[in-house]
Amino acid sequence: PREQHLIVAAGVCAALHVARLPPAVAALQQALAITLVQAGFLLSIVQVAGMLLGAVMGAWADGLGPRRSMLLGLALLAAASAAGASASGAAMLMALRALEGVGFLLVVLPGPGWLRQAAPPPTVMAALGRWSAYMPLATALALGIGPAAVEALGWRGWWVALAVVTTAMALALARGTRDARGTAAAPAHPTQLAAA
């Protein structure tokens, strides 16, 4: 069960990077003079990455194996978030947001297949049911915590905080799981993963 919980927690952590932007839009507009159109692109770029790169990223994640894929995705998310804290304009934020889209896909695409391997047969459906909550839970957390975090830390502090949380999640996953046996099961379709 611990391994299953860590897999789901990694999905929630990755999805926080998708959902963390709305609470920061006003602060970004004020600090970087970001327009509403640019804010819209920032909000949607992860979904665009899922739509355009889902099949390629799915094949890559399958080749890496679920554990290595998730760890690489979390590392990319942490690095992009840390770098984003020093962004000076919308262009840099968009580029880093695209990198976050790649990291997000590397984390969430292998999640269902890894859970199928990690869960005993009688509990597979329950494990997949918990996985299905990763995006709603992350959205609720980001919208609940984000405004207070942005107010207390500023948007740059919010970015750094998520980089720290994601690094901690990667370390926990590395220490608390082992490589899945056999070939990873087919990942979920990307259109089911990037809807935020």
PDB file of C-alpha atoms in Angstrom:
ATOM      1  CA  PRO A   1       0.000   0.000   0.000  1.00  0.00           C
ATOM      2  CA  ARG A   2       2.842   2.442   0.708  1.00  0.00           C
ATOM      3  CA  GLU A   3       4.138   2.090  -2.828  1.00  0.00           C
ATOM      4  CA  GLN A   4       0.639   2.691  -4.190  1.00  0.00           C
ATOM      5  CA  HIS A   5       0.230   5.784  -2.010  1.00  0.00           C
ATOM      6  CA  LEU A   6       3.550   7.165  -3.238  1.00  0.00           C
ATOM      7  CA  ILE A   7       2.546   6.652  -6.876  1.00  0.00           C
ATOM      8  CA  VAL A   8      -0.724   8.517  -6.342  1.00  0.00           C
ATOM      9  CA  ALA A   9       1.049  11.240  -4.341  1.00  0.00           C
ATOM     10  CA  ALA A  10       3.494  11.720  -7.224  1.00  0.00           C
ATOM     11  CA  GLY A  11       0.540  12.248  -9.568  1.00  0.00           C
ATOM     12  CA  VAL A  12      -0.962  14.805  -7.187  1.00  0.00           C
ATOM     13  CA  CYS A  13       2.382  16.587  -6.928  1.00  0.00           C
ATOM     14  CA  ALA A  14       2.734  16.766 -10.707  1.00  0.00           C
ATOM     15  CA  ALA A  15      -0.817  18.026 -11.099  1.00  0.00           C
ATOM     16  CA  LEU A  16      -0.137  20.805  -8.582  1.00  0.00           C
ATOM     17  CA  HIS A  17       2.114  22.358 -11.210  1.00  0.00           C
ATOM     18  CA  VAL A  18      -0.823  22.465 -13.617  1.00  0.00           C
ATOM     19  CA  ALA A  19      -3.238  23.865 -11.038  1.00  0.00           C
ATOM     20  CA  ARG A  20      -0.910  26.301  -9.288  1.00  0.00           C
ATOM     21  CA  LEU A  21      -1.191  29.053 -11.901  1.00  0.00           C
ATOM     22  CA  PRO A  22      -4.742  30.442 -11.420  1.00  0.00           C
ATOM     23  CA  PRO A  23      -4.093  31.734  -7.875  1.00  0.00           C
ATOM     24  CA  ALA A  24      -0.984  33.538  -9.161  1.00  0.00           C
ATOM     25  CA  VAL A  25      -2.411  35.176 -12.297  1.00  0.00           C
ATOM     26  CA  ALA A  26      -3.146  38.532 -10.646  1.00  0.00           C
ATOM     27  CA  ALA A  27       0.324  38.660  -9.081  1.00  0.00           C
ATOM     28  CA  LEU A  28       1.947  37.744 -12.412  1.00  0.00           C
ATOM     29  CA  GLN A  29       0.011  40.462 -14.196  1.00  0.00           C
ATOM     30  CA  GLN A  30       1.154  43.002 -11.651  1.00  0.00           C
ATOM     31  CA  ALA A  31       4.784  41.885 -11.442  1.00  0.00           C
ATOM     32  CA  LEU A  32       5.512  41.012 -15.080  1.00  0.00           C
ATOM     33  CA  ALA A  33       2.804  42.976 -16.920  1.00  0.00           C
ATOM     34  CA  ILE A  34       1.397  39.720 -18.321  1.00  0.00           C
ATOM     35  CA  THR A  35      -1.730  40.247 -20.428  1.00  0.00           C
ATOM     36  CA  LEU A  36      -4.894  38.185 -20.170  1.00  0.00           C
ATOM     37  CA  VAL A  37      -4.045  36.513 -23.489  1.00  0.00           C
ATOM     38  CA  GLN A  38      -0.594  35.534 -22.218  1.00  0.00           C
ATOM     39  CA  ALA A  39      -2.146  34.292 -18.979  1.00  0.00           C
ATOM     40  CA  GLY A  40      -4.490  32.136 -21.050  1.00  0.00           C
ATOM     41  CA  PHE A  41      -1.552  30.617 -22.902  1.00  0.00           C
ATOM     42  CA  LEU A  42       0.212  29.940 -19.604  1.00  0.00           C
ATOM     43  CA  LEU A  43      -2.898  28.201 -18.302  1.00  0.00           C
ATOM     44  CA  SER A  44      -3.398  26.032 -21.381  1.00  0.00           C
ATOM     45  CA  ILE A  45       0.129  25.188 -22.469  1.00  0.00           C
ATOM     46  CA  VAL A  46       0.285  21.976 -20.400  1.00  0.00           C
ATOM     47  CA  GLN A  47      -2.921  20.743 -22.041  1.00  0.00           C
ATOM     48  CA  VAL A  48      -1.478  21.613 -25.449  1.00  0.00           C
ATOM     49  CA  ALA A  49       1.651  19.618 -24.596  1.00  0.00           C
ATOM     50  CA  GLY A  50      -0.556  16.656 -23.686  1.00  0.00           C
ATOM     51  CA  MET A  51      -2.474  16.928 -26.939  1.00  0.00           C
ATOM     52  CA  LEU A  52       0.584  17.276 -29.181  1.00  0.00           C
ATOM     53  CA  LEU A  53       3.143  15.121 -27.383  1.00  0.00           C
ATOM     54  CA  GLY A  54       1.025  12.540 -25.572  1.00  0.00           C
ATOM     55  CA  ALA A  55       1.732   9.624 -27.900  1.00  0.00           C
ATOM     56  CA  VAL A  56       5.468  10.355 -28.119  1.00  0.00           C
ATOM     57  CA  MET A  57       5.781  10.882 -24.384  1.00  0.00           C
ATOM     58  CA  GLY A  58       3.797   7.707 -23.731  1.00  0.00           C
ATOM     59  CA  ALA A  59       6.252   5.677 -25.807  1.00  0.00           C
ATOM     60  CA  TRP A  60       9.202   7.350 -24.081  1.00  0.00           C
ATOM     61  CA  ALA A  61       7.736   6.752 -20.620  1.00  0.00           C
ATOM     62  CA  ASP A  62       7.066   3.106 -21.511  1.00  0.00           C
ATOM     63  CA  GLY A  63      10.681   2.698 -22.623  1.00  0.00           C
ATOM     64  CA  LEU A  64      12.029   4.254 -19.450  1.00  0.00           C
ATOM     65  CA  GLY A  65       9.836   2.178 -17.185  1.00  0.00           C
ATOM     66  CA  PRO A  66       7.319   3.694 -14.792  1.00  0.00           C
ATOM     67  CA  ARG A  67       9.647   4.422 -11.877  1.00  0.00           C
ATOM     68  CA  ARG A  68      12.365   6.100 -13.904  1.00  0.00           C
ATOM     69  CA  SER A  69       9.778   7.987 -15.923  1.00  0.00           C
ATOM     70  CA  MET A  70       8.112   9.364 -12.802  1.00  0.00           C
ATOM     71  CA  LEU A  71      11.427  10.304 -11.215  1.00  0.00           C
ATOM     72  CA  LEU A  72      12.589  12.082 -14.370  1.00  0.00           C
ATOM     73  CA  GLY A  73       9.253  13.883 -14.656  1.00  0.00           C
ATOM     74  CA  LEU A  74       9.391  15.065 -11.049  1.00  0.00           C
ATOM     75  CA  ALA A  75      12.970  16.266 -11.568  1.00  0.00           C
ATOM     76  CA  LEU A  76      11.924  18.261 -14.635  1.00  0.00           C
ATOM     77  CA  LEU A  77       8.987  19.770 -12.756  1.00  0.00           C
ATOM     78  CA  ALA A  78      11.162  20.769  -9.809  1.00  0.00           C
ATOM     79  CA  ALA A  79      13.843  22.272 -12.051  1.00  0.00           C
ATOM     80  CA  ALA A  80      11.349  24.196 -14.188  1.00  0.00           C
ATOM     81  CA  SER A  81       9.553  25.508 -11.116  1.00  0.00           C
ATOM     82  CA  ALA A  82      12.803  26.643  -9.493  1.00  0.00           C
ATOM     83  CA  ALA A  83      13.908  28.327 -12.717  1.00  0.00           C
ATOM     84  CA  GLY A  84      10.490  29.906 -13.157  1.00  0.00           C
ATOM     85  CA  ALA A  85      10.891  31.700  -9.829  1.00  0.00           C
ATOM     86  CA  SER A  86      13.514  33.909 -11.480  1.00  0.00           C
ATOM     87  CA  ALA A  87      11.575  34.523 -14.714  1.00  0.00           C
ATOM     88  CA  SER A  88      11.608  38.109 -15.908  1.00  0.00           C
ATOM     89  CA  GLY A  89       8.846  37.894 -18.505  1.00  0.00           C
ATOM     90  CA  ALA A  90       6.062  35.894 -20.076  1.00  0.00           C
ATOM     91  CA  ALA A  91       8.265  34.270 -22.740  1.00  0.00           C
ATOM     92  CA  MET A  92      10.517  32.579 -20.184  1.00  0.00           C
ATOM     93  CA  LEU A  93       7.522  31.468 -18.128  1.00  0.00           C
ATOM     94  CA  MET A  94       5.900  29.948 -21.214  1.00  0.00           C
ATOM     95  CA  ALA A  95       9.053  28.042 -22.137  1.00  0.00           C
ATOM     96  CA  LEU A  96       9.350  26.676 -18.623  1.00  0.00           C
ATOM     97  CA  ARG A  97       5.635  25.898 -18.585  1.00  0.00           C
ATOM     98  CA  ALA A  98       6.159  23.786 -21.710  1.00  0.00           C
ATOM     99  CA  LEU A  99       8.973  21.940 -19.909  1.00  0.00           C
ATOM    100  CA  GLU A 100       6.590  21.392 -17.011  1.00  0.00           C
ATOM    101  CA  GLY A 101       4.150  19.894 -19.497  1.00  0.00           C
ATOM    102  CA  VAL A 102       6.774  17.313 -20.466  1.00  0.00           C
ATOM    103  CA  GLY A 103       7.483  16.580 -16.812  1.00  0.00           C
ATOM    104  CA  PHE A 104       3.787  16.267 -16.055  1.00  0.00           C
ATOM    105  CA  LEU A 105       3.293  13.708 -18.820  1.00  0.00           C
ATOM    106  CA  LEU A 106       6.313  11.685 -17.700  1.00  0.00           C
ATOM    107  CA  VAL A 107       4.779  11.435 -14.230  1.00  0.00           C
ATOM    108  CA  VAL A 108       1.139  10.753 -15.016  1.00  0.00           C
ATOM    109  CA  LEU A 109       1.286   8.580 -18.141  1.00  0.00           C
ATOM    110  CA  PRO A 110       2.862   5.546 -16.433  1.00  0.00           C
ATOM    111  CA  GLY A 111       0.827   5.939 -13.224  1.00  0.00           C
ATOM    112  CA  PRO A 112      -2.090   3.599 -14.036  1.00  0.00           C
ATOM    113  CA  GLY A 113       0.177   0.892 -15.457  1.00  0.00           C
ATOM    114  CA  TRP A 114       2.479   0.992 -12.446  1.00  0.00           C
ATOM    115  CA  LEU A 115      -0.472   0.784 -10.076  1.00  0.00           C
ATOM    116  CA  ARG A 116      -1.761  -2.281 -11.923  1.00  0.00           C
ATOM    117  CA  GLN A 117       1.586  -3.946 -11.310  1.00  0.00           C
ATOM    118  CA  ALA A 118       1.966  -2.760  -7.712  1.00  0.00           C
ATOM    119  CA  ALA A 119      -1.530  -3.596  -6.471  1.00  0.00           C
ATOM    120  CA  PRO A 120      -2.583  -7.182  -5.643  1.00  0.00           C
ATOM    121  CA  PRO A 121      -5.237  -8.333  -8.155  1.00  0.00           C
ATOM    122  CA  PRO A 122      -8.221  -7.966  -5.792  1.00  0.00           C
ATOM    123  CA  THR A 123      -7.295  -4.325  -5.068  1.00  0.00           C
ATOM    124  CA  VAL A 124      -6.418  -3.110  -8.577  1.00  0.00           C
ATOM    125  CA  MET A 125      -9.716  -1.327  -9.172  1.00  0.00           C
ATOM    126  CA  ALA A 126      -9.535   0.398  -5.784  1.00  0.00           C
ATOM    127  CA  ALA A 127      -5.979   1.566  -6.554  1.00  0.00           C
ATOM    128  CA  LEU A 128      -7.042   2.915  -9.957  1.00  0.00           C
ATOM    129  CA  GLY A 129      -9.977   4.635  -8.278  1.00  0.00           C
ATOM    130  CA  ARG A 130      -7.567   6.460  -5.976  1.00  0.00           C
ATOM    131  CA  TRP A 131      -5.445   7.402  -8.985  1.00  0.00           C
ATOM    132  CA  SER A 132      -8.465   8.972 -10.685  1.00  0.00           C
ATOM    133  CA  ALA A 133      -8.572  11.567  -7.887  1.00  0.00           C
ATOM    134  CA  TYR A 134      -5.062  12.929  -8.479  1.00  0.00           C
ATOM    135  CA  MET A 135      -6.125  15.905 -10.603  1.00  0.00           C
ATOM    136  CA  PRO A 136      -9.213  16.961  -8.597  1.00  0.00           C
ATOM    137  CA  LEU A 137      -7.213  16.695  -5.372  1.00  0.00           C
ATOM    138  CA  ALA A 138      -4.338  18.756  -6.760  1.00  0.00           C
ATOM    139  CA  THR A 139      -6.746  21.387  -8.073  1.00  0.00           C
ATOM    140  CA  ALA A 140      -8.478  21.621  -4.706  1.00  0.00           C
ATOM    141  CA  LEU A 141      -5.141  21.908  -2.899  1.00  0.00           C
ATOM    142  CA  ALA A 142      -3.785  24.551  -5.277  1.00  0.00           C
ATOM    143  CA  LEU A 143      -6.929  26.661  -5.149  1.00  0.00           C
ATOM    144  CA  GLY A 144      -7.159  26.263  -1.381  1.00  0.00           C
ATOM    145  CA  ILE A 145      -3.526  26.909  -0.481  1.00  0.00           C
ATOM    146  CA  GLY A 146      -2.353  28.938  -3.469  1.00  0.00           C
ATOM    147  CA  PRO A 147      -3.945  32.325  -2.704  1.00  0.00           C
ATOM    148  CA  ALA A 148      -2.565  32.349   0.851  1.00  0.00           C
ATOM    149  CA  ALA A 149       0.843  31.162  -0.383  1.00  0.00           C
ATOM    150  CA  VAL A 150       1.009  33.857  -3.053  1.00  0.00           C
ATOM    151  CA  GLU A 151      -0.029  36.494  -0.549  1.00  0.00           C
ATOM    152  CA  ALA A 152       2.539  35.349   2.027  1.00  0.00           C
ATOM    153  CA  LEU A 153       5.441  34.388  -0.242  1.00  0.00           C
ATOM    154  CA  GLY A 154       4.744  36.181  -3.506  1.00  0.00           C
ATOM    155  CA  TRP A 155       4.357  34.277  -6.753  1.00  0.00           C
ATOM    156  CA  ARG A 156       8.091  33.562  -6.876  1.00  0.00           C
ATOM    157  CA  GLY A 157       7.945  32.027  -3.416  1.00  0.00           C
ATOM    158  CA  TRP A 158       4.969  29.899  -4.528  1.00  0.00           C
ATOM    159  CA  TRP A 159       7.078  28.593  -7.421  1.00  0.00           C
ATOM    160  CA  VAL A 160      10.020  27.842  -5.095  1.00  0.00           C
ATOM    161  CA  ALA A 161       7.730  26.120  -2.584  1.00  0.00           C
ATOM    162  CA  LEU A 162       6.423  23.754  -5.256  1.00  0.00           C
ATOM    163  CA  ALA A 163       9.976  23.066  -6.427  1.00  0.00           C
ATOM    164  CA  VAL A 164      10.873  22.052  -2.857  1.00  0.00           C
ATOM    165  CA  VAL A 165       7.734  19.909  -2.456  1.00  0.00           C
ATOM    166  CA  THR A 166       8.393  18.189  -5.795  1.00  0.00           C
ATOM    167  CA  THR A 167      12.025  17.484  -4.900  1.00  0.00           C
ATOM    168  CA  ALA A 168      10.879  15.946  -1.608  1.00  0.00           C
ATOM    169  CA  MET A 169       8.313  13.861  -3.506  1.00  0.00           C
ATOM    170  CA  ALA A 170      10.998  12.590  -5.888  1.00  0.00           C
ATOM    171  CA  LEU A 171      13.228  11.577  -2.975  1.00  0.00           C
ATOM    172  CA  ALA A 172      10.328   9.801  -1.243  1.00  0.00           C
ATOM    173  CA  LEU A 173       9.449   7.947  -4.447  1.00  0.00           C
ATOM    174  CA  ALA A 174      13.074   6.959  -5.025  1.00  0.00           C
ATOM    175  CA  ARG A 175      13.445   5.604  -1.501  1.00  0.00           C
ATOM    176  CA  GLY A 176      10.015   4.033  -1.124  1.00  0.00           C
ATOM    177  CA  THR A 177       9.599   2.178  -4.417  1.00  0.00           C
ATOM    178  CA  ARG A 178      11.476  -0.248  -6.618  1.00  0.00           C
ATOM    179  CA  ASP A 179      11.450  -0.859 -10.346  1.00  0.00           C
ATOM    180  CA  ALA A 180       8.235  -2.497 -11.505  1.00  0.00           C
ATOM    181  CA  ARG A 181       8.545  -6.057 -12.745  1.00  0.00           C
ATOM    182  CA  GLY A 182       8.148  -6.687 -16.439  1.00  0.00           C
ATOM    183  CA  THR A 183       7.012  -4.291 -19.112  1.00  0.00           C
ATOM    184  CA  ALA A 184       4.856  -1.406 -18.052  1.00  0.00           C
ATOM    185  CA  ALA A 185       1.201  -1.693 -18.889  1.00  0.00           C
ATOM    186  CA  ALA A 186      -0.153   0.618 -21.555  1.00  0.00           C
ATOM    187  CA  PRO A 187      -0.529   4.150 -20.160  1.00  0.00           C
ATOM    188  CA  ALA A 188      -3.825   5.952 -20.095  1.00  0.00           C
ATOM    189  CA  HIS A 189      -4.726   8.048 -23.113  1.00  0.00           C
ATOM    190  CA  PRO A 190      -3.268  11.578 -22.782  1.00  0.00           C
ATOM    191  CA  THR A 191      -6.644  13.241 -23.283  1.00  0.00           C
ATOM    192  CA  GLN A 192      -7.732  11.649 -20.008  1.00  0.00           C
ATOM    193  CA  LEU A 193      -4.704  13.013 -18.162  1.00  0.00           C
ATOM    194  CA  ALA A 194      -4.234  16.669 -18.947  1.00  0.00           C
ATOM    195  CA  ALA A 195      -7.753  17.956 -18.354  1.00  0.00           C
ATOM    196  CA  ALA A 196      -7.399  20.558 -15.653  1.00  0.00           C
TER     197      ALA A 196
END
